[in-house]
Amino acid sequence: MTSADLRTRNQVRLLRAVHDADAPLTRADAARRLGIGRNTAGALVAELERARLLHEVPAETSGRGRPTTLLVPHPDGPLAFAVDFREDAWTLASVALGGAITELEGGEHDRTPRAFADIRAAIERHASGRLAVVGFATSGPIRDGRRLHISHLAWEDVELDDLIGADWPTTAVDNDARLAGLAEARRGALRGMGTAMHFHIDFDIGGTLLLGGDAQRGAHNIAGEFGHMPLTGSALRCMCGVLGCWSLDVGANALMRRFGGEPGYGTGRELAQEVLRRAEDGDPEAGAAVDANAAALGRGLGALANALDPEAISLSGLGVDLIRLRREVIEDHCAEGLMAFRRDEPPRIVSGTVGAAGPLTGAAEIAWDAILTEAWVRARR
Amino acid sequence: MTSADLRTRNQVRLLRAVHDADAPLTRADAARRLGIGRNTAGALVAELERARLLHEVPAETSGRGRPTTLLVPHPDGPLAFAVDFREDAWTLASVALGGAITELEGGEHDRTPRAFADIRAAIERHASGRLAVVGFATSGPIRDGRRLHISHLAWEDVELDDLIGADWPTTAVDNDARLAGLAEARRGALRGMGTAMHFHIDFDIGGTLLLGGDAQRGAHNIAGEFGHMPLTGSALRCMCGVLGCWSLDVGANALMRRFGGEPGYGTGRELAQEVLRRAEDGDPEAGAAVDANAAALGRGLGALANALDPEAISLSGLGVDLIRLRREVIEDHCAEGLMAFRRDEPPRIVSGTVGAAGPLTGAAEIAWDAILTEAWVRARR
DNA sequence: CATTTTTTGTTCAAGTCGTGAACAAAAAAC
DNA sequence: GTTTTTTGTTCACGACTTGAACAAAAAATG
């Protein structure tokens, strides 16, 4: 590492600070935050402005002192696109430095890999020279970052390379639940935490362990199937091939099974919503089902907290409803699952604040992660 | 970060390379490994020699070319001490740069916190000006790095600060199972892996998740109680206060329960060894017990692999015996617990290679981690 | 045995970088 | 109108890594 690399490194740190801040940073602020002199900050920013990575606009003054400038994305700067590919629809958005999301287009799809062609066409419709990296969120595990297993679309071992081909822009792909967790860690309820977890509860449970603001991927990029641990003593066989998965007792599938629906990825989401609504209105049968769901959720969270000791656990999807309707049930059963000596300091269980935009937001984050590197910035100068 | 810090950073990287290498590095080797020029390496080493952090000795020549030097610990360089504090005994060792361990002293103790005074006296007997940091391995969770919970010594919430006082040398403390895992990750069976797990099986199971060669600690430094997740459907209540812990079915306590011993931390280790011996000799009852133990172990490992996707899982303690006697049982039940799509690529289950020296080795690693920092090296120059 | 090849150590000029100090600039407070 | 506070700018300085060129030391070659 030469002294020139030092410069690049500081520029990346500066850009990262701008990207991560929730309010625009002033130049003097940024200098303090990075622990560098105002002169150095000036030199860094000047170069970044010339590279069209950062733009300075006058900041409205506040308090005394010479007025400073706000560091904002350059109007001709790089953009990340983010794609949220769901089971029957997709969304394409553009994301500027700092994380501001502009939805560009969305569409439904026919559940065949052809959908990727539609998405690529949409990307091309909106792409300009400013497009730098596409972040892509999809459901299902993505083994080694290349092979898709989306069971409810009956995509088994679909090669990602075949789908996106060589003519796509630079792309960073990851799993939706994991990206939702990343979004909470970077811009939501888990911000600033060293150890945290996130779970998305839909038909079943997917999640991720978040360490220092990064989602863990595992050795084959398929970490996060927490729903497929036998945490609640179920005797049923899960669609994944294992006996007794936690997911059998938590999420829409568990509600459907109880109310006669066939577990699977069809219209069950409406049924689940209806059960929640009825429970909210006082229907005892629905209430019992929601109780059981919340209890199983809490029990599993307690077990996981013993092993991984998160500071907080955020939930999305049905988890938000369960917290709203049954916080106490979740927390009580979580406490029961906690080792006695931990019960005075249980993990905080919170609703995610990024909400349904989680996968899209997380996709934007991994795209910007690919941009905010020394290699990329060095090449841009 | 000024250019002077760049120098320190490179010196730390150099020292780290020397420490991590399994064979002494030559100066030219080190330069290549760090990607720096021979001239820079020469300057770095000269300064480190002056700071008594590194010593150069002529390397026996091999192949052609001008002979080079071997980078070895300086004879007056800093030393780490490592302590392994077990339930009834302790060991004190001295560890040089590179990880070479010299056992200094050991002793038994009376299971009261007084043991710490003995250990401190031993440290003082052996300490010289070269002692830099003491790494300390103890059983039981250490909440926030300060409060000990060693249930089988009936130490509940013992304040570590009271025990080691202000007059101890700089100390890095951590849990023994976690340090055993760290030892495997740094110098054993898990070396070089991005995601791996280690479990120590004694009376029950303790373990750690290893990411990029580092053991995860959690938000309150009490991560790793994987044994207290309900992975095997037990209906018993565990000593920890939770129903159905994995540890109830794996380890010496499970064997003792089966053979009439009272679960607890007494003499059960001999009983467990006897059961293993009898199983090895073909005793059917003992064999069945060992089978059950191995099956429960494998089932839990499969579940954890779904969630955390380790490349390999290493075992220590009884786990080594279980692998030796029942590898197939473990692997079969692990596969049953794995989601179907992962079964063609299961985590490798291996015996740890550091063995009983795990906690001591891990303690040495965290001590050297505290030395091999930019702040420490800068202060030393 | 002399020469060539290979590898490593050493020296030196060149190019960068961040710093700290001093000063200028611009606003608010007095 | 003056003082105080905060920020921007300039510049000399010290420190670092690099790359090239050359020296040194061993093995290989003939």
Coordinates of C-alpha atoms in Angstrom, one line a residue, chain B residues 16-379:
Chain B
R16 CA 1.1 -10.9 12.1
A17 CA 2.4 -12.8 9.1
V18 CA 5.3 -14.1 11.2
H19 CA 3.0 -15.0 14.1
D20 CA 0.5 -16.8 11.8
A21 CA 3.0 -18.7 9.7
D22 CA 3.5 -22.3 10.7
A23 CA 7.1 -22.2 9.6
P24 CA 9.5 -19.3 10.1
L25 CA 9.3 -16.8 7.3
T26 CA 12.3 -15.5 5.4
R27 CA 12.5 -11.8 4.9
A28 CA 12.0 -12.1 1.1
D29 CA 9.1 -14.4 1.7
A30 CA 7.4 -12.0 4.0
A31 CA 7.9 -9.2 1.5
R32 CA 6.2 -11.2 -1.2
R33 CA 3.4 -12.3 1.2
L34 CA 2.7 -8.6 2.1
G35 CA 3.1 -7.4 -1.4
I36 CA 5.8 -4.9 -0.6
G37 CA 9.2 -4.4 -2.0
R38 CA 12.3 -5.9 -0.6
N39 CA 13.6 -2.5 0.2
T40 CA 10.5 -1.7 2.3
A41 CA 10.6 -5.0 4.0
G42 CA 14.2 -4.3 4.9
A43 CA 13.3 -1.0 6.5
L44 CA 10.4 -2.4 8.4
V45 CA 12.4 -5.3 9.8
A46 CA 15.3 -3.1 10.7
E47 CA 13.0 -0.9 12.8
L48 CA 11.3 -3.9 14.3
E49 CA 14.7 -5.4 15.3
R50 CA 15.6 -2.1 16.9
A51 CA 12.3 -2.3 18.8
R52 CA 13.2 -5.8 19.9
L53 CA 10.1 -7.2 18.3
L54 CA 11.8 -9.3 15.6
H55 CA 15.2 -10.9 15.2
E56 CA 17.0 -12.0 12.1
V57 CA 19.0 -15.1 11.9
P58 CA 20.8 -16.5 8.8
A59 CA 18.6 -19.0 7.0
E60 CA 20.2 -22.1 5.7
T61 CA 20.3 -21.7 2.0
S62 CA 18.0 -23.6 -0.2
G63 CA 18.3 -23.4 -4.0
R64 CA 20.3 -20.6 -5.6
G65 CA 20.3 -17.0 -4.9
R66 CA 21.8 -14.8 -2.2
P67 CA 21.1 -16.2 1.2
T68 CA 18.4 -14.5 3.2
T69 CA 17.5 -14.4 6.9
L70 CA 14.8 -16.0 8.9
L71 CA 12.4 -13.7 10.9
V72 CA 12.2 -15.1 14.4
P73 CA 11.0 -13.7 17.8
H74 CA 13.5 -11.4 19.3
P75 CA 15.3 -12.9 22.3
D76 CA 14.3 -9.9 24.4
G77 CA 10.9 -9.5 22.7
P78 CA 7.5 -9.4 24.4
L79 CA 6.0 -12.6 25.7
A80 CA 2.4 -13.5 26.2
F81 CA 1.4 -15.6 29.1
A82 CA -1.5 -18.0 28.8
V83 CA -3.6 -19.4 31.6
D84 CA -6.0 -22.3 31.3
F85 CA -8.3 -22.2 34.4
R86 CA -10.2 -25.5 34.6
E87 CA -12.7 -26.7 37.2
D88 CA -10.0 -28.1 39.5
A89 CA -6.7 -27.1 38.1
W90 CA -4.8 -24.5 36.1
T91 CA -1.9 -24.2 33.8
L92 CA 0.4 -21.3 33.1
A93 CA 2.4 -21.1 30.0
S94 CA 4.6 -18.6 28.2
V95 CA 4.0 -18.0 24.5
A96 CA 6.4 -16.4 22.1
L97 CA 5.7 -14.7 18.8
G98 CA 4.8 -17.4 16.4
G99 CA 2.8 -19.3 19.0
A100 CA 5.4 -21.6 20.5
I101 CA 4.1 -22.6 24.0
T102 CA 6.4 -23.2 27.0
E103 CA 4.5 -24.6 30.0
L104 CA 5.7 -22.8 33.1
E105 CA 3.7 -24.1 36.0
G106 CA 0.4 -25.8 36.9
G107 CA -1.6 -26.4 40.1
E108 CA -4.8 -27.6 41.5
H109 CA -7.2 -25.4 43.2
D110 CA -9.9 -25.6 45.8
R111 CA -12.8 -24.3 43.6
T112 CA -12.9 -21.0 45.3
P113 CA -12.0 -17.7 43.8
R114 CA -8.8 -17.9 45.9
A115 CA -7.4 -19.8 43.0
F116 CA -6.9 -16.6 41.2
A117 CA -4.4 -15.4 43.9
D118 CA -2.4 -18.6 43.3
I119 CA -2.3 -18.0 39.6
R120 CA -1.3 -14.4 40.0
A121 CA 1.5 -15.5 42.3
A122 CA 2.7 -18.0 39.7
I123 CA 2.6 -15.3 37.1
E124 CA 4.7 -13.0 39.2
R125 CA 7.2 -15.8 39.9
H126 CA 7.8 -16.2 36.2
A127 CA 7.1 -12.6 34.9
S128 CA 9.9 -10.5 33.6
G129 CA 9.9 -7.2 31.9
R130 CA 9.2 -9.2 28.7
L131 CA 5.6 -10.1 29.9
A132 CA 3.2 -8.1 27.8
V133 CA -0.3 -9.6 28.1
V134 CA -1.9 -12.5 29.9
G135 CA -4.5 -14.5 28.0
F136 CA -6.9 -16.2 30.4
A137 CA -9.2 -19.1 29.5
T138 CA -11.9 -20.1 32.0
S139 CA -15.0 -22.2 31.8
G140 CA -18.5 -20.7 31.9
P141 CA -19.9 -17.6 30.2
I142 CA -18.3 -14.3 31.0
R143 CA -20.9 -11.7 30.7
D144 CA -19.7 -8.4 29.3
G145 CA -16.2 -9.7 29.7
R146 CA -16.5 -9.1 33.4
R147 CA -19.0 -11.2 35.2
L148 CA -18.3 -14.9 35.6
H149 CA -21.0 -17.6 35.8
I150 CA -19.3 -20.9 36.5
S151 CA -22.3 -22.9 37.6
H152 CA -20.4 -26.1 38.4
L153 CA -18.1 -24.2 40.8
A154 CA -21.2 -22.4 42.1
W155 CA -19.7 -19.1 41.1
E156 CA -22.7 -16.9 40.2
D157 CA -22.0 -13.4 39.0
V158 CA -18.5 -13.3 40.3
E159 CA -16.9 -10.0 39.3
L160 CA -13.8 -10.6 37.4
D161 CA -12.4 -7.2 38.3
D162 CA -12.5 -8.2 42.0
L163 CA -10.7 -11.5 41.3
I164 CA -7.9 -10.2 39.2
G165 CA -7.7 -6.7 40.7
A166 CA -5.9 -3.8 39.4
D167 CA -2.4 -5.2 39.9
W168 CA -2.6 -7.9 37.3
P169 CA -0.8 -7.5 34.1
T170 CA -2.9 -6.5 31.1
T171 CA -5.3 -9.4 30.7
A172 CA -7.5 -10.8 27.9
V173 CA -10.1 -13.2 29.3
D174 CA -12.5 -15.5 27.5
N175 CA -14.5 -18.7 27.7
D176 CA -12.6 -22.0 27.3
A177 CA -14.9 -23.5 24.6
R178 CA -14.7 -20.4 22.6
L179 CA -10.9 -20.2 22.9
A180 CA -10.6 -23.9 21.9
G181 CA -12.5 -23.0 18.8
L182 CA -10.3 -20.0 18.2
A183 CA -7.3 -22.3 18.5
E184 CA -8.7 -24.6 15.9
A185 CA -9.4 -21.7 13.6
R186 CA -6.0 -20.2 13.9
R187 CA -3.7 -23.2 14.3
G188 CA -5.8 -26.3 13.9
A189 CA -8.4 -28.1 11.9
L190 CA -10.4 -25.0 10.9
R191 CA -7.4 -23.0 9.6
G192 CA -8.2 -20.7 6.7
M193 CA -11.9 -21.2 6.7
G194 CA -14.3 -18.3 6.3
T195 CA -17.2 -19.9 8.2
A196 CA -16.7 -22.8 10.6
M197 CA -17.9 -24.0 14.0
H198 CA -16.3 -25.8 16.9
F199 CA -17.9 -27.7 19.7
H200 CA -16.3 -28.9 22.9
I201 CA -18.2 -31.8 24.4
D202 CA -17.6 -32.5 28.0
F203 CA -20.4 -32.8 30.5
D204 CA -22.4 -30.7 28.0
I205 CA -21.8 -28.8 24.8
G206 CA -20.2 -25.4 24.4
G207 CA -19.1 -24.0 21.1
T208 CA -18.4 -21.1 18.9
L209 CA -19.0 -19.8 15.5
L210 CA -15.8 -18.9 13.7
L211 CA -15.8 -16.3 11.0
G212 CA -12.7 -15.3 9.2
G213 CA -10.5 -16.8 11.9
D214 CA -12.3 -15.0 14.7
A215 CA -14.6 -16.4 17.4
Q216 CA -17.9 -14.6 17.7
R217 CA -18.7 -13.1 21.1
G218 CA -22.2 -11.8 20.8
A219 CA -23.6 -8.6 22.2
H220 CA -22.9 -9.4 25.8
N221 CA -19.9 -11.7 25.3
I222 CA -22.1 -14.8 26.1
A223 CA -22.6 -16.2 22.6
G224 CA -21.9 -19.9 22.1
E225 CA -24.4 -21.7 24.3
F226 CA -25.4 -23.9 21.4
G227 CA -25.9 -26.7 23.8
H228 CA -28.9 -24.9 25.2
M229 CA -31.1 -25.0 22.1
P230 CA -33.8 -27.7 22.0
L231 CA -32.5 -29.5 19.0
T232 CA -33.2 -33.1 19.9
G233 CA -36.7 -33.0 21.3
S234 CA -35.8 -33.9 24.9
A235 CA -38.6 -33.4 27.4
L236 CA -36.3 -33.0 30.4
R237 CA -35.5 -29.7 32.1
C238 CA -31.9 -28.7 31.9
M239 CA -29.8 -27.3 34.7
C240 CA -29.7 -24.0 32.8
G241 CA -33.5 -23.6 33.4
V242 CA -34.7 -24.4 29.9
L243 CA -36.7 -27.4 28.7
G244 CA -35.2 -29.8 26.2
C245 CA -31.7 -28.6 25.7
W246 CA -29.5 -30.4 23.2
S247 CA -26.9 -30.8 26.0
L248 CA -29.3 -33.2 27.7
D249 CA -28.7 -35.7 25.0
V250 CA -25.1 -35.2 24.2
G251 CA -22.0 -35.4 26.4
A252 CA -21.1 -37.0 29.7
N253 CA -24.2 -35.9 31.6
A254 CA -26.4 -37.8 29.1
L255 CA -24.3 -40.9 29.6
M256 CA -24.4 -40.6 33.3
R257 CA -28.2 -40.2 33.4
R258 CA -28.5 -43.3 31.4
F259 CA -26.3 -45.3 33.7
G260 CA -27.8 -44.1 36.9
G261 CA -25.3 -41.4 37.8
E262 CA -26.6 -38.1 39.0
P263 CA -26.1 -35.4 36.3
G264 CA -23.7 -32.8 37.6
Y265 CA -20.1 -31.9 37.5
G266 CA -18.6 -34.5 39.8
T267 CA -16.8 -37.6 38.9
G268 CA -18.8 -38.3 35.8
R269 CA -15.9 -37.8 33.5
E270 CA -14.5 -41.2 34.5
L271 CA -17.9 -42.8 34.1
A272 CA -18.2 -41.4 30.6
Q273 CA -14.8 -42.7 29.7
E274 CA -15.7 -46.1 31.0
V275 CA -18.9 -46.2 29.0
L276 CA -16.9 -45.3 25.9
R277 CA -14.4 -48.1 26.7
R278 CA -17.1 -50.6 27.2
A279 CA -18.8 -49.5 24.0
E280 CA -15.5 -50.0 22.2
D281 CA -15.2 -53.5 23.6
G282 CA -18.6 -54.4 22.3
D283 CA -20.8 -54.0 25.3
P284 CA -24.3 -53.6 23.8
E285 CA -25.8 -51.4 26.5
A286 CA -22.9 -49.0 26.4
G287 CA -22.9 -49.2 22.7
A288 CA -26.5 -48.1 22.6
A289 CA -25.8 -45.2 24.9
V290 CA -22.9 -44.1 22.7
D291 CA -25.1 -44.5 19.6
A292 CA -27.8 -42.3 21.1
N293 CA -25.2 -39.7 22.1
A294 CA -23.7 -39.7 18.6
A295 CA -27.1 -39.6 17.0
A296 CA -28.2 -36.6 19.0
L297 CA -24.9 -34.9 18.3
G298 CA -25.3 -35.4 14.6
R299 CA -29.0 -34.2 14.6
G300 CA -28.0 -31.0 16.3
L301 CA -25.1 -30.4 14.0
G302 CA -27.3 -30.8 10.9
A303 CA -29.8 -28.2 12.3
L304 CA -27.0 -25.8 13.0
A305 CA -25.5 -26.3 9.6
N306 CA -28.8 -25.3 8.0
A307 CA -28.7 -22.0 9.9
L308 CA -25.1 -21.1 9.8
D309 CA -23.7 -23.0 6.8
P310 CA -20.2 -23.8 8.1
E311 CA -17.5 -25.2 5.9
A312 CA -16.4 -27.6 8.6
I313 CA -17.2 -28.4 12.2
S314 CA -14.5 -29.5 14.5
L315 CA -15.1 -31.3 17.8
S316 CA -13.0 -31.6 21.0
G317 CA -13.4 -33.5 24.3
L318 CA -15.7 -36.4 24.0
G319 CA -16.5 -35.4 20.5
V320 CA -13.1 -36.8 19.4
D321 CA -14.1 -40.2 20.9
L322 CA -17.5 -40.0 19.3
I323 CA -16.0 -39.3 15.9
R324 CA -13.6 -42.2 16.4
L325 CA -16.3 -44.7 17.5
R326 CA -19.4 -43.5 15.6
R327 CA -18.5 -41.3 12.7
E328 CA -21.1 -42.8 10.6
V329 CA -23.9 -42.4 13.1
I330 CA -23.0 -38.7 13.5
E331 CA -22.9 -38.1 9.8
D332 CA -26.1 -40.0 9.1
H333 CA -28.1 -38.1 11.6
C334 CA -26.4 -34.8 10.5
A335 CA -27.6 -35.5 7.0
E336 CA -31.1 -36.2 8.3
G337 CA -31.1 -32.8 9.9
L338 CA -29.8 -31.1 6.8
M339 CA -32.3 -29.6 4.3
A340 CA -32.5 -32.0 1.4
F341 CA -30.8 -29.6 -1.1
R342 CA -27.7 -29.4 1.2
R343 CA -27.1 -33.1 1.6
D344 CA -24.8 -33.4 -1.3
E345 CA -22.4 -30.9 0.3
P346 CA -22.6 -31.5 4.1
P347 CA -20.2 -29.7 6.4
R348 CA -17.1 -31.7 7.1
I349 CA -17.1 -33.0 10.7
V350 CA -13.5 -33.4 12.0
S351 CA -11.7 -33.9 15.2
G352 CA -9.8 -30.8 16.4
T353 CA -6.1 -31.1 16.0
V354 CA -5.1 -28.8 18.9
G355 CA -6.7 -31.2 21.3
A356 CA -6.6 -30.6 25.1
A357 CA -4.3 -27.6 24.6
G358 CA -7.2 -25.8 22.9
P359 CA -8.1 -23.3 25.7
L360 CA -4.4 -22.6 26.4
T361 CA -3.7 -22.1 22.8
G362 CA -6.7 -19.9 22.3
A363 CA -5.7 -17.8 25.4
A364 CA -2.3 -17.3 23.8
E365 CA -4.0 -16.1 20.6
I366 CA -6.1 -13.5 22.3
A367 CA -3.1 -12.3 24.2
W368 CA -1.1 -11.9 21.1
D369 CA -4.1 -10.3 19.4
A370 CA -3.8 -7.6 22.0
I371 CA -0.1 -7.2 21.3
L372 CA -0.2 -7.2 17.5
T373 CA -2.1 -3.9 17.3
E374 CA -1.0 -0.6 15.8
A375 CA -1.3 1.1 19.1
W376 CA 0.8 -1.4 20.9
V377 CA 3.5 -1.5 18.3
R378 CA 3.6 2.3 17.9
A379 CA 4.1 2.7 21.7

